[in-house]
Amino acid sequence: MEETFGIAELAREFDVTTRTIRFYEDKGLISPARKGQRRIYHPRDRVRLKLIMRGKRLGFSLEEIHEMIDLYDVDPSEVAQLRHFLQKIRERKNALSQQQMDIAAILEELKTLETQCSKLLKEKSPS
Amino acid sequence: MEETFGIAELAREFDVTTRTIRFYEDKGLISPARKGQRRIYHPRDRVRLKLIMRGKRLGFSLEEIHEMIDLYDVDPSEVAQLRHFLQKIRERKNALSQQQMDIAAILEELKTLETQCSKLLKEKSPS
DNA sequence: TCACACCTTTACCTTTACGTAAAGGTAAAG
DNA sequence: CTTTACCTTTACGTAAAGGTAAAGGTGTGA
């Protein structure tokens, strides 16, 4: 028997409002089952939410996230789709590699700043 | 003699519109000199723009970027400011480390997907 | 039965990050 | 003098990502 979740439950888990989750549904990012008029979320919906949150932390738009998520649902029997898919993957990889470099650059600068800064502090207030 | 830049020049270099650059000025992210009514950008303004663009690639809001940029202009004689500064640096470092992990995770998944995908393609159309 | 927690839809509101149009100044080239 | 390129300000428009309020359905425990 598969575990399911309510909307409020997931909202708590991911620290967003229920409005946000419904908004993602509106945008086609998730499509939970219904029981009567209520939304029932299965584990795969939860996984999707997790992917969405990660995408957001990385600064992607919902539309970009939509594209990325759909990659996981491609029909592997369609060659054309597969090619397109592969191209998308490579684009994403490039974008992310660029981000990695950006982050590495900033972290380097921040480290330098941190060192300088705490040295200054030690001089000024030798606790 | 120091090199300076026009707004259109910088717009081209960073691949944004002049509107965007003026908007950043409005928000206090840069403050170029003036010659008459025209904006004159010095190398330090260009550096700021570069930092802004990097921040944007990383998904930070202009307000967050503002904070980060200001870190470079802190008065090193004010101990209180220095402490605050140090804390900000550490917050940033943590956020960025989290991002690094997110990216590494996604890149791993993408690599797997890419491999699977091109294997499938080779089977289906053995060019 | 009442209260209460949880859920639903509809619909208007807000912020961020610019786009775009209007109306015009300035300066060098033809 | 006119064209051309480049710049200015002011101001309204817009897309994205939700917030928030209104009005109500559903189920459960006291």
mmCIF file of C-alpha atoms (C1' of nucleotides) in Angstrom:
data_model
loop_
_atom_site.group_PDB
_atom_site.id
_atom_site.type_symbol
_atom_site.label_atom_id
_atom_site.label_comp_id
_atom_site.label_asym_id
_atom_site.label_seq_id
_atom_site.Cartn_x
_atom_site.Cartn_y
_atom_site.Cartn_z
ATOM 1 C CA MET A 1 0.000 0.000 0.000
ATOM 2 C CA GLU A 2 1.397 3.332 -1.119
ATOM 3 C CA GLU A 3 1.725 6.287 1.199
ATOM 4 C CA THR A 4 -0.041 9.487 0.224
ATOM 5 C CA PHE A 5 0.061 13.089 1.459
ATOM 6 C CA GLY A 6 -2.271 16.018 1.958
ATOM 7 C CA ILE A 7 -1.496 19.436 0.627
ATOM 8 C CA ALA A 8 -0.907 21.002 4.036
ATOM 9 C CA GLU A 9 1.416 18.187 4.942
ATOM 10 C CA LEU A 10 3.617 18.800 1.934
ATOM 11 C CA ALA A 11 3.421 22.541 2.444
ATOM 12 C CA ARG A 12 4.857 22.082 5.910
ATOM 13 C CA GLU A 13 7.529 19.698 4.739
ATOM 14 C CA PHE A 14 8.792 22.004 2.026
ATOM 15 C CA ASP A 15 8.139 25.186 3.943
ATOM 16 C CA VAL A 16 5.868 26.815 1.397
ATOM 17 C CA THR A 17 2.183 27.734 1.511
ATOM 18 C CA THR A 18 -0.575 25.586 0.083
ATOM 19 C CA ARG A 19 -1.208 28.416 -2.344
ATOM 20 C CA THR A 20 2.257 27.877 -3.729
ATOM 21 C CA ILE A 21 1.653 24.186 -4.280
ATOM 22 C CA ARG A 22 -1.644 24.835 -6.019
ATOM 23 C CA PHE A 23 0.075 27.472 -8.098
ATOM 24 C CA TYR A 24 2.594 24.914 -9.302
ATOM 25 C CA GLU A 25 -0.289 22.665 -10.235
ATOM 26 C CA ASP A 26 -1.876 25.506 -12.186
ATOM 27 C CA LYS A 27 1.363 25.839 -14.085
ATOM 28 C CA GLY A 28 1.404 22.143 -14.850
ATOM 29 C CA LEU A 29 4.396 21.294 -12.686
ATOM 30 C CA ILE A 30 2.517 18.686 -10.679
ATOM 31 C CA SER A 31 -0.795 16.929 -11.133
ATOM 32 C CA PRO A 32 -1.919 15.165 -7.988
ATOM 33 C CA ALA A 33 -4.765 12.701 -7.915
ATOM 34 C CA ARG A 34 -8.149 13.684 -6.527
ATOM 35 C CA LYS A 35 -10.365 12.066 -4.030
ATOM 36 C CA GLY A 36 -13.624 13.879 -4.422
ATOM 37 C CA GLN A 37 -12.485 17.455 -4.606
ATOM 38 C CA ARG A 38 -9.374 17.024 -2.477
ATOM 39 C CA ARG A 39 -5.880 16.633 -3.766
ATOM 40 C CA ILE A 40 -4.054 13.431 -2.976
ATOM 41 C CA TYR A 41 -0.284 13.500 -3.413
ATOM 42 C CA HIS A 42 1.625 10.311 -4.179
ATOM 43 C CA PRO A 43 5.350 9.825 -3.603
ATOM 44 C CA ARG A 44 6.110 10.762 -7.206
ATOM 45 C CA ASP A 45 4.430 14.125 -6.636
ATOM 46 C CA ARG A 46 6.607 14.610 -3.621
ATOM 47 C CA VAL A 47 9.692 13.857 -5.666
ATOM 48 C CA ARG A 48 8.579 16.438 -8.191
ATOM 49 C CA LEU A 49 8.163 19.004 -5.461
ATOM 50 C CA LYS A 50 11.645 18.238 -4.240
ATOM 51 C CA LEU A 51 13.000 18.809 -7.730
ATOM 52 C CA ILE A 52 11.084 22.063 -7.997
ATOM 53 C CA MET A 53 12.537 23.342 -4.735
ATOM 54 C CA ARG A 54 16.027 22.465 -5.807
ATOM 55 C CA GLY A 55 15.492 24.263 -9.083
ATOM 56 C CA LYS A 56 14.318 27.307 -7.199
ATOM 57 C CA ARG A 57 17.320 27.324 -4.909
ATOM 58 C CA LEU A 58 19.381 27.375 -8.068
ATOM 59 C CA GLY A 59 17.543 30.394 -9.414
ATOM 60 C CA PHE A 60 15.701 28.762 -12.276
ATOM 61 C CA SER A 61 12.313 30.062 -13.344
ATOM 62 C CA LEU A 62 9.292 27.836 -13.006
ATOM 63 C CA GLU A 63 9.232 27.487 -16.754
ATOM 64 C CA GLU A 64 12.812 26.269 -16.837
ATOM 65 C CA ILE A 65 12.069 23.942 -13.977
ATOM 66 C CA HIS A 66 9.079 22.643 -15.899
ATOM 67 C CA GLU A 67 11.339 21.777 -18.818
ATOM 68 C CA MET A 68 13.869 20.095 -16.587
ATOM 69 C CA ILE A 69 11.298 18.020 -14.778
ATOM 70 C CA ASP A 70 9.699 16.895 -17.984
ATOM 71 C CA LEU A 71 13.017 15.384 -18.936
ATOM 72 C CA TYR A 72 12.252 12.619 -16.492
ATOM 73 C CA ASP A 73 9.056 11.719 -18.290
ATOM 74 C CA VAL A 74 10.261 11.469 -21.857
ATOM 75 C CA ASP A 75 9.022 8.539 -23.920
ATOM 76 C CA PRO A 76 12.216 6.575 -24.643
ATOM 77 C CA SER A 77 10.791 5.032 -27.820
ATOM 78 C CA GLU A 78 10.635 8.266 -29.796
ATOM 79 C CA VAL A 79 13.979 8.923 -31.403
ATOM 80 C CA ALA A 80 13.273 12.546 -32.259
ATOM 81 C CA GLN A 81 12.154 13.254 -28.727
ATOM 82 C CA LEU A 82 15.224 11.481 -27.467
ATOM 83 C CA ARG A 83 17.522 13.698 -29.496
ATOM 84 C CA HIS A 84 15.790 16.797 -28.284
ATOM 85 C CA PHE A 85 16.015 15.468 -24.786
ATOM 86 C CA LEU A 86 19.730 14.877 -25.096
ATOM 87 C CA GLN A 87 20.251 18.405 -26.323
ATOM 88 C CA LYS A 88 18.303 19.822 -23.403
ATOM 89 C CA ILE A 89 20.396 17.798 -21.008
ATOM 90 C CA ARG A 90 23.554 19.206 -22.479
ATOM 91 C CA GLU A 91 22.288 22.756 -22.327
ATOM 92 C CA ARG A 92 21.447 22.271 -18.674
ATOM 93 C CA LYS A 93 24.828 20.777 -17.978
ATOM 94 C CA ASN A 94 26.537 23.778 -19.511
ATOM 95 C CA ALA A 95 24.446 26.260 -17.597
ATOM 96 C CA LEU A 96 25.133 24.432 -14.363
ATOM 97 C CA SER A 97 28.849 24.218 -15.037
ATOM 98 C CA GLN A 98 28.874 27.970 -15.535
ATOM 99 C CA GLN A 99 27.110 28.336 -12.216
ATOM 100 C CA GLN A 100 29.653 26.132 -10.526
ATOM 101 C CA MET A 101 32.397 28.388 -11.764
ATOM 102 C CA ASP A 102 30.543 31.497 -10.660
ATOM 103 C CA ILE A 103 30.116 30.054 -7.221
ATOM 104 C CA ALA A 104 33.710 28.934 -6.953
ATOM 105 C CA ALA A 105 34.847 32.440 -7.913
ATOM 106 C CA ILE A 106 32.652 34.111 -5.340
ATOM 107 C CA LEU A 107 33.585 31.646 -2.616
ATOM 108 C CA GLU A 108 37.240 32.420 -3.239
ATOM 109 C CA GLU A 109 36.625 36.129 -2.882
ATOM 110 C CA LEU A 110 34.530 35.599 0.210
ATOM 111 C CA LYS A 111 37.252 33.525 1.810
ATOM 112 C CA THR A 112 39.785 36.260 1.223
ATOM 113 C CA LEU A 113 37.407 38.858 2.603
ATOM 114 C CA GLU A 114 36.662 36.716 5.628
ATOM 115 C CA THR A 115 40.316 36.283 6.426
ATOM 116 C CA GLN A 116 41.099 39.956 6.068
ATOM 117 C CA CYS A 117 38.087 40.890 8.047
ATOM 118 C CA SER A 118 38.709 38.664 11.022
ATOM 119 C CA LYS A 119 42.350 39.704 11.071
ATOM 120 C CA LEU A 120 41.266 43.324 11.306
ATOM 121 C CA LEU A 121 38.839 42.468 14.061
ATOM 122 C CA LYS A 122 41.512 40.723 16.067
ATOM 123 C CA GLU A 123 43.764 43.743 15.867
ATOM 124 C CA LYS A 124 41.030 46.120 16.861
ATOM 125 C CA SER A 125 39.403 44.181 19.646
ATOM 126 C CA PRO A 126 41.884 41.619 20.927
ATOM 127 C CA SER A 127 39.330 39.723 23.019
ATOM 128 C CA MET B 1 44.674 58.499 -17.607
ATOM 129 C CA GLU B 2 41.761 56.247 -16.708
ATOM 130 C CA GLU B 3 39.579 54.607 -19.291
ATOM 131 C CA THR B 4 35.866 55.328 -19.149
ATOM 132 C CA PHE B 5 32.794 53.828 -20.814
ATOM 133 C CA GLY B 6 29.455 54.939 -22.207
ATOM 134 C CA ILE B 7 26.242 53.314 -21.180
ATOM 135 C CA ALA B 8 25.636 51.704 -24.568
ATOM 136 C CA GLU B 9 29.140 50.311 -24.552
ATOM 137 C CA LEU B 10 28.623 48.565 -21.241
ATOM 138 C CA ALA B 11 25.182 47.425 -22.297
ATOM 139 C CA ARG B 12 26.733 45.688 -25.275
ATOM 140 C CA GLU B 13 29.514 44.190 -23.247
ATOM 141 C CA PHE B 14 27.204 42.678 -20.656
ATOM 142 C CA ASP B 15 24.413 41.929 -23.083
ATOM 143 C CA VAL B 16 21.718 43.899 -21.337
ATOM 144 C CA THR B 17 19.781 46.996 -22.368
ATOM 145 C CA THR B 18 20.676 50.521 -21.296
ATOM 146 C CA ARG B 19 17.362 50.519 -19.501
ATOM 147 C CA THR B 20 18.641 47.732 -17.322
ATOM 148 C CA ILE B 21 21.789 49.612 -16.424
ATOM 149 C CA ARG B 22 19.840 52.740 -15.543
ATOM 150 C CA PHE B 23 17.493 50.607 -13.507
ATOM 151 C CA TYR B 24 20.395 49.312 -11.461
ATOM 152 C CA GLU B 25 21.450 52.889 -10.872
ATOM 153 C CA ASP B 26 17.926 53.727 -9.714
ATOM 154 C CA LYS B 27 18.211 50.900 -7.227
ATOM 155 C CA GLY B 28 21.521 52.216 -5.981
ATOM 156 C CA LEU B 29 23.637 49.367 -7.301
ATOM 157 C CA ILE B 30 25.887 51.659 -9.289
ATOM 158 C CA SER B 31 26.453 55.403 -9.340
ATOM 159 C CA PRO B 32 28.366 56.504 -12.381
ATOM 160 C CA ALA B 33 29.866 59.962 -12.742
ATOM 161 C CA ARG B 34 28.210 62.542 -14.946
ATOM 162 C CA LYS B 35 29.561 64.756 -17.636
ATOM 163 C CA GLY B 36 26.801 67.248 -18.175
ATOM 164 C CA GLN B 37 23.775 65.039 -18.156
ATOM 165 C CA ARG B 38 25.494 61.957 -19.534
ATOM 166 C CA ARG B 39 26.663 59.023 -17.506
ATOM 167 C CA ILE B 40 30.345 58.254 -17.457
ATOM 168 C CA TYR B 41 31.333 54.817 -16.215
ATOM 169 C CA HIS B 42 34.723 54.207 -14.637
ATOM 170 C CA PRO B 43 36.406 50.833 -14.304
ATOM 171 C CA ARG B 44 35.029 50.392 -10.805
ATOM 172 C CA ASP B 45 31.511 50.750 -12.161
ATOM 173 C CA ARG B 46 32.296 48.058 -14.663
ATOM 174 C CA VAL B 47 33.519 45.773 -11.922
ATOM 175 C CA ARG B 48 30.271 46.366 -10.080
ATOM 176 C CA LEU B 49 28.297 45.472 -13.171
ATOM 177 C CA LYS B 50 30.288 42.306 -13.494
ATOM 178 C CA LEU B 51 29.468 41.397 -9.904
ATOM 179 C CA ILE B 52 25.806 42.154 -10.511
ATOM 180 C CA MET B 53 25.686 39.871 -13.526
ATOM 181 C CA ARG B 54 27.325 37.094 -11.639
ATOM 182 C CA GLY B 55 24.858 37.493 -8.825
ATOM 183 C CA LYS B 56 22.026 37.289 -11.295
ATOM 184 C CA ARG B 57 23.356 34.137 -12.884
ATOM 185 C CA LEU B 58 23.304 32.684 -9.408
ATOM 186 C CA GLY B 59 19.667 33.616 -8.920
ATOM 187 C CA PHE B 60 20.072 36.337 -6.308
ATOM 188 C CA SER B 61 17.635 39.215 -6.197
ATOM 189 C CA LEU B 62 18.892 42.717 -6.856
ATOM 190 C CA GLU B 63 18.424 43.491 -3.205
ATOM 191 C CA GLU B 64 20.606 40.562 -2.182
ATOM 192 C CA ILE B 65 23.150 41.574 -4.765
ATOM 193 C CA HIS B 66 23.083 45.083 -3.351
ATOM 194 C CA GLU B 67 23.974 43.726 0.057
ATOM 195 C CA MET B 68 26.747 41.581 -1.313
ATOM 196 C CA ILE B 69 28.269 44.375 -3.339
ATOM 197 C CA ASP B 70 28.207 46.726 -0.427
ATOM 198 C CA LEU B 71 30.423 44.295 1.429
ATOM 199 C CA TYR B 72 33.261 45.537 -0.723
ATOM 200 C CA ASP B 73 32.758 49.114 0.436
ATOM 201 C CA VAL B 74 32.664 48.624 4.183
ATOM 202 C CA ASP B 75 34.583 51.088 6.314
ATOM 203 C CA PRO B 76 37.259 48.902 7.932
ATOM 204 C CA SER B 77 37.649 51.223 10.911
ATOM 205 C CA GLU B 78 34.197 50.540 12.358
ATOM 206 C CA VAL B 79 34.325 47.453 14.507
ATOM 207 C CA ALA B 80 30.566 46.999 14.724
ATOM 208 C CA GLN B 81 30.225 47.245 10.990
ATOM 209 C CA LEU B 82 33.084 44.839 10.627
ATOM 210 C CA ARG B 83 31.361 42.240 12.791
ATOM 211 C CA HIS B 84 28.160 42.586 10.856
ATOM 212 C CA PHE B 85 30.138 42.312 7.672
ATOM 213 C CA LEU B 86 31.795 39.109 8.816
ATOM 214 C CA GLN B 87 28.446 37.600 9.637
ATOM 215 C CA LYS B 88 27.088 38.469 6.221
ATOM 216 C CA ILE B 89 30.071 36.874 4.596
ATOM 217 C CA ARG B 90 29.476 33.678 6.486
ATOM 218 C CA GLU B 91 25.805 33.607 5.616
ATOM 219 C CA ARG B 92 26.693 34.007 1.966
ATOM 220 C CA LYS B 93 29.273 31.297 2.176
ATOM 221 C CA ASN B 94 26.750 28.883 3.606
ATOM 222 C CA ALA B 95 24.131 29.671 1.001
ATOM 223 C CA LEU B 96 26.664 29.214 -1.745
ATOM 224 C CA SER B 97 27.909 25.948 -0.346
ATOM 225 C CA GLN B 98 24.358 24.669 -0.356
ATOM 226 C CA GLN B 99 24.070 25.724 -3.971
ATOM 227 C CA GLN B 100 27.249 23.896 -4.821
ATOM 228 C CA MET B 101 25.783 20.730 -3.403
ATOM 229 C CA ASP B 102 22.521 21.215 -5.267
ATOM 230 C CA ILE B 103 24.387 21.655 -8.492
ATOM 231 C CA ALA B 104 26.625 18.679 -7.921
ATOM 232 C CA ALA B 105 23.558 16.532 -7.271
ATOM 233 C CA ILE B 106 21.802 17.651 -10.414
ATOM 234 C CA LEU B 107 24.915 17.288 -12.533
ATOM 235 C CA GLU B 108 25.242 13.714 -11.362
ATOM 236 C CA GLU B 109 21.687 12.955 -12.360
ATOM 237 C CA LEU B 110 22.114 14.677 -15.682
ATOM 238 C CA LYS B 111 25.224 12.667 -16.417
ATOM 239 C CA THR B 112 23.379 9.440 -15.780
ATOM 240 C CA LEU B 113 20.503 10.565 -17.935
ATOM 241 C CA GLU B 114 22.844 11.609 -20.692
ATOM 242 C CA THR B 115 24.581 8.267 -20.737
ATOM 243 C CA GLN B 116 21.350 6.317 -20.767
ATOM 244 C CA CYS B 117 19.928 8.541 -23.406
ATOM 245 C CA SER B 118 22.794 8.336 -25.840
ATOM 246 C CA LYS B 119 23.013 4.601 -25.358
ATOM 247 C CA LEU B 120 19.367 4.331 -26.327
ATOM 248 C CA LEU B 121 19.952 6.521 -29.337
ATOM 249 C CA LYS B 122 22.835 4.406 -30.536
ATOM 250 C CA GLU B 123 20.698 1.289 -30.370
ATOM 251 C CA LYS B 124 17.829 2.876 -32.209
ATOM 252 C CA SER B 125 19.709 4.727 -34.928
ATOM 253 C CA PRO B 126 23.172 3.174 -35.209
ATOM 254 C CA SER B 127 24.530 5.895 -37.485
ATOM 255 C "C1'" DT C 1 -25.225 19.591 16.820
ATOM 256 C "C1'" DC C 2 -21.422 22.567 17.237
ATOM 257 C "C1'" DA C 3 -16.844 23.638 16.709
ATOM 258 C "C1'" DC C 4 -12.744 22.987 14.474
ATOM 259 C "C1'" DA C 5 -9.266 21.576 11.336
ATOM 260 C "C1'" DC C 6 -8.529 20.978 6.765
ATOM 261 C "C1'" DC C 7 -9.650 21.476 2.263
ATOM 262 C "C1'" DT C 8 -11.768 23.768 -2.101
ATOM 263 C "C1'" DT C 9 -12.275 27.607 -5.953
ATOM 264 C "C1'" DT C 10 -12.370 32.352 -7.603
ATOM 265 C "C1'" DA C 11 -10.460 36.565 -7.885
ATOM 266 C "C1'" DC C 12 -8.090 40.594 -7.046
ATOM 267 C "C1'" DC C 13 -3.401 42.473 -5.045
ATOM 268 C "C1'" DT C 14 1.730 42.946 -4.746
ATOM 269 C "C1'" DT C 15 6.663 42.886 -5.721
ATOM 270 C "C1'" DT C 16 10.548 42.367 -8.779
ATOM 271 C "C1'" DA C 17 12.852 43.379 -12.830
ATOM 272 C "C1'" DC C 18 12.741 45.188 -16.301
ATOM 273 C "C1'" DG C 19 10.222 46.643 -21.504
ATOM 274 C "C1'" DT C 20 8.584 50.240 -24.182
ATOM 275 C "C1'" DA C 21 7.027 54.544 -25.757
ATOM 276 C "C1'" DA C 22 7.162 59.625 -25.632
ATOM 277 C "C1'" DA C 23 9.606 63.693 -26.029
ATOM 278 C "C1'" DG C 24 13.595 65.739 -26.405
ATOM 279 C "C1'" DG C 25 19.015 67.294 -25.538
ATOM 280 C "C1'" DT C 26 24.020 67.097 -27.644
ATOM 281 C "C1'" DA C 27 27.658 66.567 -30.726
ATOM 282 C "C1'" DA C 28 30.077 65.233 -34.754
ATOM 283 C "C1'" DA C 29 29.769 64.299 -39.854
ATOM 284 C "C1'" DG C 30 28.183 65.490 -44.420
ATOM 285 C "C1'" DC D 1 21.558 73.096 -41.562
ATOM 286 C "C1'" DT D 2 20.315 68.439 -41.357
ATOM 287 C "C1'" DT D 3 21.070 63.816 -40.411
ATOM 288 C "C1'" DT D 4 22.735 60.313 -37.431
ATOM 289 C "C1'" DA D 5 24.133 58.315 -33.313
ATOM 290 C "C1'" DC D 6 23.872 58.462 -28.716
ATOM 291 C "C1'" DC D 7 22.098 59.998 -24.713
ATOM 292 C "C1'" DT D 8 18.457 61.927 -21.244
ATOM 293 C "C1'" DT D 9 13.991 61.756 -18.149
ATOM 294 C "C1'" DT D 10 9.224 60.490 -17.237
ATOM 295 C "C1'" DA D 11 5.871 57.293 -17.100
ATOM 296 C "C1'" DC D 12 2.926 53.583 -18.069
ATOM 297 C "C1'" DG D 13 2.971 48.379 -19.119
ATOM 298 C "C1'" DT D 14 3.984 43.567 -18.126
ATOM 299 C "C1'" DA D 15 5.344 38.769 -16.776
ATOM 300 C "C1'" DA D 16 6.529 35.847 -12.926
ATOM 301 C "C1'" DA D 17 5.605 34.126 -8.496
ATOM 302 C "C1'" DG D 18 3.106 34.035 -5.374
ATOM 303 C "C1'" DG D 19 -0.105 36.633 -1.145
ATOM 304 C "C1'" DT D 20 -4.541 37.315 0.569
ATOM 305 C "C1'" DA D 21 -9.373 37.488 1.129
ATOM 306 C "C1'" DA D 22 -14.034 35.707 0.300
ATOM 307 C "C1'" DA D 23 -17.161 32.083 0.506
ATOM 308 C "C1'" DG D 24 -17.927 27.699 1.238
ATOM 309 C "C1'" DG D 25 -17.521 22.060 1.365
ATOM 310 C "C1'" DT D 26 -16.101 17.798 4.436
ATOM 311 C "C1'" DG D 27 -15.112 15.135 8.264
ATOM 312 C "C1'" DT D 28 -14.218 14.266 13.144
ATOM 313 C "C1'" DG D 29 -14.291 14.635 18.052
ATOM 314 C "C1'" DA D 30 -16.874 16.628 22.254
#
